[in-house]
């Protein structure tokens, strides 16, 4: 079937109405549509036609403007937050407890000997009003000092500050920090700073502090990190506090427990930490009822007398409540419990449920985060803290060619130390202060879509009381050391009570502020209010659009066909030649040789072969005429259907 016939039939089936011109179709639409306005344009007089045309155009513009506003609002993907309360028996959270001191000083003294002696000399130089004699520092190991020394910055003349090296007169003879200069430098005029230089010493920066206490603590921690990073993980665990020494008594509800019910994990900031109710395969322990009697009760001995003096200045227990399958970021999220107190911690549960894409950039399990999770070796769930820590360690390895001791180390990499990486402290300090580094990590890391937070209410009281102190310490000393003498003191004892305040839990849930129902309702409301239309009116409009497209296609096909006909007719000036005329032009009736060819060469044929006989010419048929196929057209059956 020809293309025009097919298109006309399709248009006839779709339209079922008027003629096939644009004008007739538009008039038919205005006369039959259910939308107010178009009917009045074709039925009223000239003035009313103009009035209704302007009004229809104006209100249609208002409708499209309102539609744009609502669609843009819907595509903003805003969320609304709902708070609901629930009541049910809940699983007890995982409880991580750490000693404030990561190591026992008696076990790491040999590693920190040179550093402690140097630290004592530094404090003497800072505190002393008169300079010490040179022989007082002869036995010090200045190898550690040369990498990252502490300096005094004399700011009495802000325009020309003077940098004074504390030990310059003892080991390098610097004239810039003579005893006379240091003698006039007091606490108000001088500030202690840490000098960090690159490997060749050409680029240096100073990390300033407002107090010498902060300066020496940061400096000692940096040097201790350099030392412990070269010790094997197994040896570091042995240097920490063992579970049987830290956990003296344990009771969960009515069931007794011990250090064996805790999972040991080594954290570089706090050494050996112990987690109750934590594991990937075990089911979480339920809490029978709210209240102190159904929670976790612990008595801990922090062994404060064996703290590393310059590394740890806080005495107590650092603890954290978290989900069973999450990694404990005790330093970032934990709280302290004082020694010599009974600390009660009431727990309330908040469950957060965030909407995923496109409403937020949260992640379900971290698989869509472009950062390798270095904490995945612990088989823990994804968290934004793990992502940020992994991101910083990646930047550390990329920029400093080594990893920091406080973060997990990727396979095949090494921890930073001054022997193998002399300028790692300078690189670490620059990276830590880099705003671009922090922003890039925050931009790549995503929050978890589902999270559980434990809100704590903390109260404390002295424990034990003066009246019961004697017998309690006697019993605890007998149980731990099998000694009749008191081996414990108030300075090292911590009592913890962790329990659910109530079984009510709050669910904070995000939901779409504008859903598809809201969008359709507002779009329909505006269309109906301004133009009196409905969904059927939109279908009518779509029908007319389709009819316009069909008519356009038919016109384009007709135009293309007419163009081909005109091109075919232009090739012949007169009527087409007959078959006989075309044959006669290519036939040799007299069998004469071609002037360009005088016949076959007799030498080309042997005497046994006969010469070729000319063929017989075709008959002369004058009844056939050659016409191009694209000109042939049957108009008789193509006009009416």
XYZ file of C-alpha atoms in Angstrom:
641
model
C 0.000 0.000 0.000
C 1.272 3.444 -0.793
C 2.552 5.660 2.009
C -0.088 8.335 1.456
C -2.929 5.828 1.702
C -1.547 4.412 4.929
C -1.076 7.816 6.545
C -4.509 9.036 5.481
C -6.153 5.914 6.906
C -4.262 6.344 10.209
C -5.262 9.998 10.444
C -8.867 9.080 9.696
C -8.901 6.487 12.480
C -7.327 8.870 15.001
C -9.348 11.933 14.179
C -12.882 10.708 13.439
C -13.933 14.216 12.633
C -13.208 17.201 10.400
C -11.058 17.737 7.336
C -7.338 17.361 7.102
C -6.049 20.943 7.177
C -4.510 22.790 10.107
C -7.258 25.387 10.180
C -10.104 22.880 10.157
C -8.414 20.847 12.891
C -7.892 23.901 15.116
C -11.492 25.037 14.659
C -12.768 21.568 15.442
C -10.673 21.477 18.657
C -11.858 24.860 19.879
C -15.480 23.913 19.199
C -15.352 20.522 20.932
C -12.891 20.902 23.813
C -14.099 20.948 27.422
C -11.653 23.692 28.365
C -13.262 27.094 28.933
C -12.168 29.896 26.653
C -11.417 28.327 23.252
C -15.151 27.880 22.478
C -15.809 31.565 23.049
C -12.971 32.518 20.707
C -14.639 30.942 17.653
C -18.305 31.612 18.524
C -18.320 35.251 19.652
C -18.012 38.484 17.719
C -14.715 40.150 16.824
C -14.391 42.174 20.049
C -15.283 39.300 22.324
C -13.032 37.029 20.323
C -10.100 39.333 21.010
C -11.058 39.614 24.695
C -11.392 35.876 25.166
C -8.203 35.259 23.251
C -6.250 37.584 25.580
C -7.864 36.083 28.689
C -7.207 32.518 27.549
C -3.607 33.341 26.723
C -3.120 35.126 30.066
C -4.589 32.338 32.194
C -2.726 29.674 30.222
C 0.492 31.569 31.006
C -0.441 31.644 34.711
C -1.096 27.906 34.650
C 2.269 27.153 33.041
C 4.030 29.441 35.509
C 2.395 27.719 38.460
C 3.205 24.322 37.006
C 6.856 25.325 36.727
C 6.896 26.420 40.384
C 5.359 23.168 41.607
C 7.575 20.978 39.453
C 10.698 22.821 40.641
C 9.565 22.450 44.251
C 8.982 18.729 43.740
C 12.413 18.269 42.157
C 14.116 19.985 45.107
C 13.682 16.658 46.974
C 12.987 18.253 50.344
C 12.233 15.999 53.296
C 10.104 16.301 56.398
C 11.123 14.771 59.726
C 8.679 12.852 61.884
C 9.214 11.742 65.469
C 7.464 8.643 66.755
C 7.680 6.805 70.067
C 7.732 3.033 70.442
C 7.812 0.582 73.321
C 9.394 -2.854 73.202
C 12.080 -5.005 74.827
C 15.429 -3.882 73.441
C 18.852 -5.362 72.933
C 21.583 -4.078 75.190
C 24.153 -1.910 73.397
C 27.791 -2.834 72.995
C 29.890 -1.251 75.754
C 33.549 -0.398 75.116
C 35.762 0.495 78.076
C 39.346 1.737 77.823
C 41.922 2.894 80.316
C 43.033 6.488 79.845
C 46.641 5.348 79.697
C 47.323 3.169 76.642
C 50.360 1.434 78.191
C 51.771 0.474 81.552
C 54.799 2.609 82.248
C 56.673 -0.306 83.807
C 56.520 -2.127 80.450
C 57.404 0.776 78.141
C 59.989 2.556 80.297
C 62.884 1.137 78.294
C 61.400 2.466 75.047
C 60.762 5.951 76.418
C 63.983 6.352 78.441
C 65.708 8.841 76.101
C 62.496 10.678 75.411
C 61.665 11.056 79.127
C 65.132 12.396 79.914
C 64.848 14.884 77.103
C 61.371 15.868 78.287
C 62.631 16.559 81.805
C 65.373 18.749 80.400
C 62.861 20.640 78.274
C 60.638 21.313 81.275
C 63.645 22.467 83.258
C 64.604 24.917 80.509
C 61.049 26.254 80.249
C 60.359 26.573 83.960
C 63.798 27.570 85.256
C 64.465 31.283 85.667
C 68.225 30.862 85.267
C 69.829 28.894 82.421
C 71.244 25.481 83.322
C 74.857 24.544 82.930
C 75.960 22.909 79.753
C 77.025 19.695 81.430
C 73.464 19.129 82.633
C 72.439 18.048 79.123
C 75.528 16.198 77.972
C 73.956 12.777 78.345
C 70.828 13.581 76.353
C 70.089 11.954 73.010
C 69.447 14.890 70.690
C 68.639 12.700 67.686
C 64.960 12.896 68.607
C 65.242 16.599 69.282
C 66.802 17.453 65.937
C 63.808 16.171 63.966
C 61.161 18.319 65.680
C 62.574 20.688 68.322
C 60.640 22.963 70.625
C 61.529 26.646 70.401
C 60.730 29.858 72.228
C 59.366 32.698 70.120
C 60.106 36.110 71.625
C 57.167 38.306 70.643
C 57.998 41.355 72.701
C 58.683 43.079 69.398
C 55.831 41.857 67.167
C 57.456 43.240 64.034
C 60.690 41.340 64.599
C 60.021 38.118 66.546
C 63.064 36.154 67.647
C 63.173 32.346 67.590
C 65.135 30.847 70.493
C 66.211 27.195 70.511
C 66.041 25.708 73.978
C 69.197 23.591 73.580
C 71.077 25.589 70.950
C 73.927 26.479 73.306
C 74.465 22.841 74.202
C 74.544 20.934 70.951
C 74.828 23.258 67.974
C 76.244 26.506 69.285
C 73.586 28.744 67.754
C 74.153 32.373 68.542
C 70.543 33.215 68.003
C 69.459 31.711 71.315
C 72.052 32.721 73.820
C 71.368 32.362 77.547
C 71.175 36.127 77.833
C 68.271 36.244 75.425
C 66.462 33.403 77.127
C 66.952 34.976 80.499
C 64.866 37.985 79.471
C 62.167 35.860 77.880
C 59.335 35.381 80.349
C 55.990 33.691 80.050
C 54.228 36.831 78.893
C 56.760 37.730 76.217
C 57.603 34.288 74.840
C 55.525 31.410 73.529
C 56.581 27.807 73.143
C 56.220 26.443 69.600
C 57.102 23.278 67.689
C 59.352 23.660 64.664
C 58.601 21.272 61.801
C 60.896 21.163 58.780
C 61.073 19.204 55.545
C 63.808 16.661 54.919
C 66.330 19.165 53.610
C 65.456 21.831 56.191
C 64.735 24.485 53.579
C 61.022 24.718 54.372
C 60.009 25.051 58.014
C 56.810 25.905 59.807
C 56.023 26.661 63.435
C 53.076 25.244 65.295
C 52.262 27.764 68.002
C 50.594 27.107 71.355
C 49.085 29.427 73.919
C 50.436 27.354 76.811
C 53.671 25.458 77.341
C 51.611 22.607 78.794
C 49.896 22.067 75.458
C 53.182 22.406 73.587
C 55.140 19.813 75.553
C 52.167 17.396 75.618
C 51.735 17.550 71.831
C 55.463 17.277 71.284
C 55.788 14.247 73.595
C 52.787 12.527 71.981
C 54.292 13.049 68.530
C 57.623 11.578 69.596
C 55.970 8.656 71.413
C 53.924 7.913 68.284
C 57.175 7.779 66.330
C 58.565 5.226 68.803
C 55.500 2.977 69.142
C 54.977 2.845 65.377
C 58.164 0.758 65.133
C 56.954 -1.845 67.659
C 55.060 -4.923 66.480
C 51.302 -5.059 67.249
C 51.715 -8.162 69.380
C 54.257 -6.436 71.612
C 52.037 -3.388 71.929
C 49.190 -5.570 73.221
C 51.475 -7.021 75.870
C 52.422 -3.521 77.029
C 48.794 -2.525 77.651
C 46.540 -3.290 80.593
C 45.315 -6.924 80.604
C 41.620 -7.611 81.030
C 41.977 -9.572 84.265
C 43.742 -6.588 85.833
C 41.352 -3.921 84.562
C 38.010 -5.683 85.187
C 37.635 -6.642 88.852
C 33.902 -7.447 88.947
C 31.114 -7.770 86.399
C 27.374 -8.384 86.677
C 24.779 -8.223 83.883
C 21.272 -8.269 85.297
C 21.294 -11.237 87.639
C 24.026 -13.125 85.743
C 27.685 -12.873 86.805
C 30.308 -12.155 84.137
C 34.050 -11.596 83.929
C 36.729 -10.292 81.592
C 36.240 -13.450 79.493
C 32.861 -12.082 78.391
C 34.594 -9.100 76.802
C 36.193 -8.882 73.365
C 39.677 -7.393 73.371
C 40.636 -4.827 70.729
C 43.755 -2.654 70.479
C 43.190 1.046 69.840
C 46.351 3.158 69.342
C 44.937 6.026 71.437
C 43.975 3.914 74.458
C 45.815 0.622 74.101
C 43.874 -2.493 75.082
C 40.123 -1.867 75.144
C 37.413 -4.352 76.044
C 33.951 -4.575 74.490
C 30.936 -6.191 76.135
C 28.147 -7.613 73.937
C 30.090 -7.093 70.694
C 30.509 -9.583 67.904
C 29.513 -10.385 64.365
C 28.070 -13.875 64.871
C 26.669 -13.775 68.390
C 23.171 -12.472 68.991
C 22.964 -9.299 71.043
C 21.979 -9.718 74.688
C 18.451 -8.495 75.494
C 17.632 -6.376 78.495
C 14.858 -7.880 80.585
C 13.584 -4.612 82.079
C 14.631 -1.000 82.421
C 16.383 0.104 85.574
C 19.722 -0.224 87.353
C 19.115 -3.799 88.513
C 18.810 -5.072 84.943
C 21.837 -3.338 83.459
C 25.594 -3.863 83.415
C 27.571 -3.311 86.635
C 31.365 -3.081 86.573
C 34.156 -2.439 89.040
C 37.399 -1.433 87.315
C 40.963 -0.858 88.452
C 42.730 1.639 86.216
C 46.138 1.242 87.928
C 46.824 4.955 87.945
C 50.167 4.517 89.658
C 51.517 2.871 86.480
C 50.442 5.627 84.051
C 52.945 7.014 81.553
C 53.613 10.407 83.188
C 54.145 12.576 80.118
C 51.806 10.706 77.757
C 48.625 10.608 79.849
C 47.495 13.523 81.976
C 43.892 12.319 82.498
C 42.994 9.578 84.979
C 39.847 7.545 84.540
C 38.006 5.254 82.167
C 36.948 6.162 78.649
C 33.743 4.372 77.634
C 31.419 4.282 74.650
C 27.986 2.812 73.944
C 27.442 1.795 70.346
C 25.713 -0.722 68.107
C 26.835 -4.317 68.244
C 28.264 -4.372 64.725
C 29.880 -0.925 64.693
C 33.530 -0.023 65.255
C 34.161 1.832 68.553
C 35.524 5.319 67.925
C 36.182 5.905 71.596
C 38.319 9.017 71.163
C 35.701 10.836 69.084
C 32.466 9.700 70.721
C 33.335 8.353 74.171
C 32.895 9.865 77.654
C 35.050 9.731 80.789
C 34.224 8.149 84.135
C 36.214 9.435 87.122
C 38.147 7.257 89.485
C 36.826 7.017 93.032
C 33.221 7.451 91.895
C 30.114 5.396 91.225
C 29.030 6.524 87.745
C 25.458 5.727 86.696
C 24.635 5.985 82.989
C 20.976 5.920 81.958
C 20.462 5.118 78.285
C 17.778 6.276 75.847
C 17.666 5.020 72.269
C 17.180 7.128 69.149
C 16.824 5.433 65.783
C 17.529 7.539 62.710
C 16.095 6.576 59.313
C 17.184 8.826 56.460
C 15.786 8.885 52.946
C 18.182 7.740 50.261
C 18.697 9.156 46.810
C 17.584 11.552 45.484
C 16.547 13.096 48.818
C 19.969 12.798 50.494
C 23.443 11.433 49.903
C 23.299 8.765 52.591
C 24.517 5.234 51.978
C 23.141 1.915 53.145
C 26.354 -0.093 53.483
C 29.100 2.160 52.089
C 29.439 0.266 48.806
C 28.799 3.448 46.812
C 31.455 5.486 48.669
C 34.631 6.008 46.576
C 36.941 5.404 49.562
C 38.446 2.126 50.659
C 37.206 1.299 54.173
C 40.323 0.473 56.190
C 38.191 -0.632 59.147
C 36.569 -3.447 57.169
C 39.149 -5.879 58.571
C 37.192 -5.777 61.834
C 34.000 -6.912 60.016
C 32.132 -3.839 61.215
C 29.386 -1.867 59.522
C 29.948 1.357 57.643
C 30.077 4.666 59.515
C 31.049 8.171 58.509
C 33.833 8.179 61.139
C 35.374 5.109 59.504
C 35.144 6.781 56.113
C 36.808 10.012 57.285
C 39.587 8.092 59.049
C 40.214 5.949 55.979
C 40.216 9.037 53.762
C 42.798 10.791 55.942
C 45.036 7.724 55.952
C 44.825 7.531 52.148
C 45.858 11.175 51.882
C 48.637 10.532 54.374
C 50.027 7.707 52.266
C 49.701 9.674 49.034
C 51.390 12.817 50.373
C 53.809 11.464 52.985
C 54.446 7.919 51.560
C 53.642 6.402 54.980
C 50.641 5.820 57.231
C 49.880 7.402 60.588
C 50.026 5.189 63.657
C 46.544 6.157 64.875
C 44.731 4.778 61.800
C 44.555 1.288 60.239
C 47.302 0.583 57.749
C 46.598 -0.726 54.220
C 48.353 -3.886 53.140
C 51.896 -3.313 51.925
C 52.344 0.127 53.542
C 54.451 1.204 56.526
C 53.816 3.381 59.541
C 55.617 6.704 59.678
C 58.837 6.952 61.686
C 61.707 9.414 61.679
C 64.299 6.851 60.625
C 62.679 5.881 57.324
C 60.626 9.028 56.734
C 62.498 11.997 58.259
C 60.001 14.657 57.216
C 56.810 12.801 58.088
C 56.006 15.105 61.035
C 56.147 18.182 58.782
C 54.003 16.457 56.150
C 51.501 15.271 58.775
C 51.206 18.734 60.286
C 50.590 20.353 56.902
C 48.034 17.712 55.962
C 46.264 18.039 59.297
C 45.882 21.793 58.835
C 44.834 21.506 55.201
C 41.293 22.713 54.652
C 41.167 21.141 51.186
C 41.937 17.728 52.642
C 39.104 17.943 55.160
C 36.618 19.231 52.612
C 37.495 16.526 50.107
C 36.962 13.794 52.704
C 33.676 15.287 53.873
C 32.543 15.628 50.273
C 33.288 11.985 49.427
C 32.075 10.410 52.668
C 28.376 9.846 53.234
C 26.232 9.428 56.290
C 24.646 6.093 56.996
C 20.960 5.890 56.067
C 20.102 3.922 59.207
C 21.749 4.708 62.517
C 21.152 4.088 66.209
C 22.279 6.623 68.787
C 22.434 6.078 72.526
C 21.708 9.168 74.581
C 23.278 9.020 78.027
C 22.273 10.626 81.297
C 25.281 10.539 83.619
C 25.322 10.953 87.377
C 28.185 10.386 89.820
C 28.753 9.864 93.519
C 31.840 9.151 95.642
C 32.571 5.473 95.930
C 33.333 3.813 98.207
C 32.212 5.880 101.153
C 34.564 6.490 104.031
C 32.595 4.083 106.203
C 32.801 1.186 103.729
C 36.140 1.955 102.120
C 38.175 -0.337 104.354
C 36.237 -3.575 103.914
C 35.558 -3.048 100.179
C 39.242 -2.574 99.382
C 40.157 -5.564 101.568
C 37.743 -7.822 99.681
C 38.802 -6.591 96.254
C 42.506 -6.923 97.111
C 41.952 -10.476 98.341
C 40.067 -11.425 95.153
C 42.603 -9.943 92.771
C 45.976 -10.390 94.510
C 45.164 -13.010 97.155
C 46.615 -10.599 99.703
C 45.392 -9.670 103.135
C 46.866 -6.219 102.642
C 45.040 -3.478 100.790
C 46.559 -3.189 97.312
C 43.882 -0.896 95.885
C 43.057 2.721 96.509
C 40.360 5.219 95.725
C 42.574 6.769 93.030
C 42.396 3.643 90.883
C 38.853 2.321 91.396
C 35.930 3.078 89.073
C 32.390 1.723 89.453
C 29.986 1.790 86.485
C 26.232 1.173 86.242
C 24.885 1.142 82.666
C 21.171 0.542 82.141
C 18.109 1.491 80.115
C 16.138 4.281 81.708
C 13.003 3.077 79.936
C 12.011 0.861 77.034
C 10.567 3.767 75.104
C 12.602 4.466 72.017
C 12.318 7.344 69.579
C 12.332 6.893 65.820
C 13.350 9.952 63.836
C 12.320 9.252 60.263
C 12.661 11.291 57.114
C 9.888 11.227 54.529
C 9.388 13.012 51.236
C 7.979 16.488 51.808
C 6.477 16.572 48.302
C 5.390 13.307 46.723
C 3.826 12.577 43.349
C 0.290 12.807 44.773
C 1.028 16.328 46.016
C 2.421 17.267 42.617
C -0.541 15.953 40.624
C -3.045 17.525 43.012
C -1.477 20.947 42.696
C -1.051 20.716 38.937
C -4.705 19.690 38.510
C -5.901 22.320 40.964
C -4.180 25.143 39.140
C -5.385 23.895 35.748
C -8.952 23.575 36.947
C -8.979 26.914 38.789
C -7.581 29.066 35.996
C -8.932 27.293 32.892
C -11.639 24.934 34.107
C -9.751 21.950 32.717
C -9.196 18.357 33.767
C -7.160 15.349 32.745
C -9.542 14.705 29.843
C -8.792 18.174 28.513
C -5.111 17.311 28.504
C -5.903 14.117 26.599
C -7.855 16.168 24.052
C -4.912 18.508 23.656
C -2.564 15.539 23.195
C -4.921 14.158 20.539
C -4.782 17.419 18.587
C -0.993 17.462 18.817
C -0.893 13.957 17.337
C -3.270 15.021 14.547
C -1.074 18.017 13.751
C 1.964 15.736 13.566
C 0.174 13.349 11.191
C -0.864 16.162 8.891
C 2.696 17.481 8.924
C 4.028 14.036 8.008
C 1.536 13.727 5.120
C 2.524 17.141 3.788
C 6.203 16.305 4.018
C 5.685 13.004 2.206
C 3.654 14.743 -0.531
C 6.268 17.446 -0.907
C 9.048 14.869 -1.184
C 7.098 12.863 -3.775
C 6.351 15.924 -5.885
C 10.009 16.919 -5.757
C 11.017 13.499 -7.107
C 8.456 13.756 -9.939
C 9.741 17.166 -10.990
C 13.299 15.882 -11.042
C 12.265 12.878 -13.212
C 10.414 15.027 -15.750
C 13.360 17.406 -16.062
C 15.495 14.595 -17.604
C 13.307 14.436 -20.782
C 12.647 17.570 -22.905
C 10.009 15.827 -25.115
C 7.991 12.615 -24.965
C 9.887 9.496 -23.964
C 11.400 7.474 -26.888
C 9.852 4.178 -28.004
C 11.512 0.803 -27.690
C 12.025 0.621 -31.437
C 13.751 3.991 -31.479
C 16.062 2.982 -28.661
C 16.832 -0.378 -30.349
C 17.385 1.220 -33.773
C 19.949 3.558 -32.291
C 22.026 0.539 -31.220
C 21.408 -1.873 -34.189
C 23.500 -2.375 -37.383
C 20.916 -3.462 -39.998
C 23.389 -3.738 -42.929
C 25.786 -5.874 -40.935
C 28.550 -3.391 -41.776
C 31.719 -3.379 -39.756
C 32.206 -0.697 -37.156
C 34.312 2.161 -38.541
C 36.419 2.068 -35.419
C 36.937 -1.638 -35.846
C 37.784 -3.049 -39.381
C 36.839 -6.571 -38.460
C 38.464 -9.362 -36.673
C 42.127 -9.995 -37.138
C 42.508 -13.101 -39.367
C 45.658 -13.932 -37.544
C 43.778 -14.260 -34.311
C 41.922 -17.378 -35.572
C 43.380 -20.572 -36.893
C 42.323 -22.016 -40.254
C 40.296 -24.751 -38.531
C 38.067 -22.173 -36.727
C 35.244 -20.241 -38.483
C 34.811 -16.497 -38.156
C 32.008 -15.303 -35.722
C 28.550 -14.886 -37.271
C 26.754 -11.535 -36.467
C 23.637 -11.841 -34.334
C 20.012 -11.263 -35.464
C 18.546 -7.837 -34.515
C 15.486 -7.760 -32.169
C 11.997 -7.150 -33.623
C 10.636 -3.628 -33.937
C 7.929 -3.096 -31.220
C 6.454 0.389 -31.338
C 3.628 -0.277 -28.866
C 5.828 -0.063 -25.728
C 7.062 3.202 -24.307
C 9.721 3.522 -21.641
C 8.629 5.561 -18.637
C 10.348 6.053 -15.268
C 8.779 3.885 -12.549
C 8.524 6.778 -10.092
C 6.346 8.745 -12.567
C 3.674 6.037 -12.828
C 0.759 6.847 -10.539
C -2.780 5.603 -10.330
C -4.882 8.505 -9.214
C -8.179 6.776 -9.725
C -7.986 4.638 -6.595
C -5.852 6.905 -4.378
C -8.208 9.811 -3.779
C -11.079 8.149 -2.030
C -11.027 5.575 0.699
